[in-house]
Structures are given as C-alpha cells and as structure tokens.
CSV table of N, CA and C in Angstrom, one decimal:
chain,number,residue,atom,x,y,z
K,1,MET,N,112.2,123.2,109.1
K,1,MET,CA,112.7,121.7,109.3
K,1,MET,C,114.1,122.0,109.4
K,2,GLY,N,114.7,123.1,110.6
K,2,GLY,CA,115.7,122.5,111.2
K,2,GLY,C,117.1,122.2,109.8
K,3,HIS,N,117.0,123.1,108.9
K,3,HIS,CA,118.3,122.9,108.5
K,3,HIS,C,118.9,123.9,108.4
K,4,SER,N,120.5,124.3,108.3
K,4,SER,CA,121.1,125.3,108.5
K,4,SER,C,120.5,126.6,107.2
K,5,THR,N,120.0,126.1,106.2
K,5,THR,CA,120.0,127.2,104.7
K,5,THR,C,118.6,126.5,104.1
K,6,ALA,N,117.9,127.7,103.6
K,6,ALA,CA,117.1,127.2,102.6
K,6,ALA,C,117.4,126.2,101.5
K,7,ARG,N,119.0,126.3,101.3
K,7,ARG,CA,118.9,125.6,100.1
K,7,ARG,C,118.9,124.1,100.4
K,8,ALA,N,119.7,124.1,101.8
K,8,ALA,CA,119.7,122.5,102.6
K,8,ALA,C,118.0,122.0,102.4
K,9,ALA,N,117.6,122.5,103.5
K,9,ALA,CA,116.0,122.3,103.2
K,9,ALA,C,115.2,122.2,101.1
K,10,LEU,N,115.4,122.3,100.5
K,10,LEU,CA,115.3,122.6,99.0
K,10,LEU,C,115.4,121.1,99.0
K,11,ILE,N,117.4,121.1,98.9
K,11,ILE,CA,118.0,119.6,98.3
K,11,ILE,C,116.9,118.7,98.9
K,12,TYR,N,117.1,118.3,100.2
K,12,TYR,CA,115.7,117.3,100.9
K,12,TYR,C,114.3,117.5,101.1
K,13,GLN,N,113.7,118.3,100.8
K,13,GLN,CA,112.7,118.6,100.0
K,13,GLN,C,112.3,117.7,98.4
K,14,HIS,N,113.3,117.7,97.9
K,14,HIS,CA,113.0,117.5,96.7
K,14,HIS,C,114.1,116.2,96.7
K,15,ALA,N,114.4,115.6,97.7
K,15,ALA,CA,115.2,113.8,97.2
K,15,ALA,C,113.8,113.4,98.3
K,16,SER,N,113.4,114.1,99.1
K,16,SER,CA,111.8,113.3,99.6
K,16,SER,C,111.0,113.2,98.6
K,17,ALA,N,110.7,114.1,97.6
K,17,ALA,CA,109.5,114.2,96.4
K,17,ALA,C,109.3,113.1,95.4
K,18,ASP,N,111.0,112.7,95.9
K,18,ASP,CA,111.5,111.6,94.4
K,18,ASP,C,111.2,110.2,95.0
K,19,ARG,N,111.2,110.1,96.2
K,19,ARG,CA,111.8,108.9,97.2
K,19,ARG,C,110.1,108.5,97.3
K,20,ASP,N,109.3,109.8,97.4
K,20,ASP,CA,107.4,109.5,97.4
K,20,ASP,C,107.3,109.1,95.8
K,21,ARG,N,107.8,109.7,94.4
K,21,ARG,CA,107.0,109.3,93.6
K,21,ARG,C,107.5,107.7,93.8
K,22,LEU,N,108.5,107.5,93.6
K,22,LEU,CA,109.2,105.8,94.1
K,22,LEU,C,107.8,105.2,94.6
K,23,ILE,N,108.3,105.0,95.8
K,23,ILE,CA,107.0,104.6,96.7
K,23,ILE,C,105.5,104.4,95.8
K,24,THR,N,104.9,105.3,95.3
K,24,THR,CA,103.7,105.5,94.9
K,24,THR,C,103.5,104.3,93.7
K,25,ASP,N,104.9,104.8,92.7
K,25,ASP,CA,104.9,103.6,91.7
K,25,ASP,C,104.8,102.5,92.0
K,26,ALA,N,105.9,102.0,93.1
K,26,ALA,CA,105.7,100.9,93.6
K,26,ALA,C,104.4,100.3,94.4
K,27,VAL,N,103.5,100.8,94.7
K,27,VAL,CA,102.3,100.6,95.4
K,27,VAL,C,101.6,100.1,94.2
K,28,SER,N,101.6,101.4,93.2
K,28,SER,CA,100.8,101.2,92.0
K,28,SER,C,100.9,100.2,91.4
K,29,GLY,N,101.8,99.7,90.9
K,29,GLY,CA,102.1,98.1,89.9
K,29,GLY,C,101.6,97.2,90.9
K,30,VAL,N,101.9,97.1,92.0
K,30,VAL,CA,101.3,96.0,93.1
K,30,VAL,C,99.8,96.1,93.2
K,31,VAL,N,99.3,97.0,92.6
K,31,VAL,CA,97.8,97.1,92.7
K,31,VAL,C,97.3,96.6,91.5
K,32,GLU,N,97.8,97.2,90.6
K,32,GLU,CA,97.8,96.8,89.5
K,32,GLU,C,97.7,95.0,88.6
K,33,LYS,N,98.9,94.8,89.6
K,33,LYS,CA,99.1,92.8,89.3
K,33,LYS,C,98.3,92.6,90.2
K,34,GLY,N,97.4,93.3,91.1
K,34,GLY,CA,96.6,92.2,92.1
K,34,GLY,C,95.2,92.4,91.4
K,35,ARG,N,94.9,93.3,90.9
K,35,ARG,CA,93.6,93.8,89.6
K,35,ARG,C,93.4,92.8,88.3
K,36,LYS,N,94.4,92.9,87.8
K,36,LYS,CA,95.3,92.0,86.7
K,36,LYS,C,94.2,90.3,87.3
K,37,GLY,N,94.7,90.0,88.3
K,37,GLY,CA,94.6,88.8,88.7
K,37,GLY,C,93.3,88.3,89.4
K,38,VAL,N,92.4,89.0,89.6
K,38,VAL,CA,91.1,89.1,89.5
K,38,VAL,C,90.3,88.7,88.2
K,39,LYS,N,89.6,87.4,88.2
K,39,LYS,CA,88.7,86.9,86.9
K,39,LYS,C,87.4,88.1,87.2
K,40,THR,N,87.5,87.9,85.6
K,40,THR,CA,85.8,88.7,85.2
K,40,THR,C,84.5,88.5,86.1
K,41,SER,N,84.8,87.3,86.0
K,41,SER,CA,83.5,87.2,86.8
K,41,SER,C,83.7,87.1,88.6
K,42,GLN,N,84.4,86.9,88.4
K,42,GLN,CA,84.5,87.6,89.9
K,42,GLN,C,84.3,88.8,90.3
K,43,LYS,N,84.6,89.8,89.6
K,43,LYS,CA,84.4,91.6,89.5
K,43,LYS,C,83.0,91.1,89.4
K,44,LYS,N,82.2,91.1,88.6
K,44,LYS,CA,80.7,90.9,88.2
K,44,LYS,C,79.7,90.8,89.5
K,45,ASP,N,80.4,89.4,90.0
K,45,ASP,CA,79.4,88.5,91.3
K,45,ASP,C,80.1,89.1,92.8
K,46,ARG,N,80.8,90.2,92.6
K,46,ARG,CA,81.3,90.8,93.8
K,46,ARG,C,80.1,92.0,94.3
K,47,LYS,N,79.5,91.7,95.5
K,47,LYS,CA,78.7,92.8,95.8
K,47,LYS,C,79.4,93.4,96.7
K,48,HIS,N,79.2,94.9,96.7
K,48,HIS,CA,79.6,95.4,98.6
K,48,HIS,C,78.8,95.5,99.6
K,49,LYS,N,79.1,95.4,100.8
K,49,LYS,CA,78.4,94.6,101.7
K,49,LYS,C,78.1,96.5,102.7
K,50,GLY,N,78.9,97.1,102.7
K,50,GLY,CA,79.2,98.1,103.5
K,50,GLY,C,79.7,97.7,104.5
K,51,HIS,N,79.3,98.9,105.9
K,51,HIS,CA,79.6,99.0,106.8
K,51,HIS,C,79.0,97.9,108.1
K,52,ALA,N,77.7,97.8,107.4
K,52,ALA,CA,76.6,96.8,108.1
K,52,ALA,C,76.7,95.5,107.9
K,53,GLY,N,77.2,95.2,106.6
K,53,GLY,CA,77.9,93.8,106.0
K,53,GLY,C,77.1,93.3,105.3
K,54,GLY,N,75.9,93.4,104.6
K,54,GLY,CA,75.0,93.4,103.8
K,54,GLY,C,74.2,93.0,104.5
K,55,THR,N,73.0,94.4,105.9
K,55,THR,CA,72.1,93.7,106.5
K,55,THR,C,71.2,94.4,105.5
K,56,GLY,N,69.9,94.0,105.3
K,56,GLY,CA,69.1,95.1,105.3
K,56,GLY,C,68.7,95.0,103.8
K,57,ASP,N,68.9,93.6,103.2
K,57,ASP,CA,68.8,94.0,101.7
K,57,ASP,C,67.6,93.2,101.4
C-alpha cells in the first residue's frame, strides 16, 4: 500500500473500513426512507419490464 510500516497500513485500513461502514449506513437510510415513501398500492401495481421494456407480454 506504500506505507512505511505494516502497522501504519493496518491503521489506515481500519480507518477505511470505518468510513465504508458510515457510507453504507447513510445509503441504507436513504433507501429505507425512499421505500417508506412508496404507497402500498404503488408497490402492487408496479410491473417489472426487464431489458426489453415489457414487450412480448
């Protein structure tokens, strides 16, 4: 990783993992908030069209 010692590399690796966890938690919160904003009837009416845009139904 280019650090002067293995200890320094481990310190930065730990800090990076903590930061990744914070980012993941923040994104999960946004997703959950968005999912709660969708009404139940909208969830049932939604059709998955796939790559072809729903052709061939």
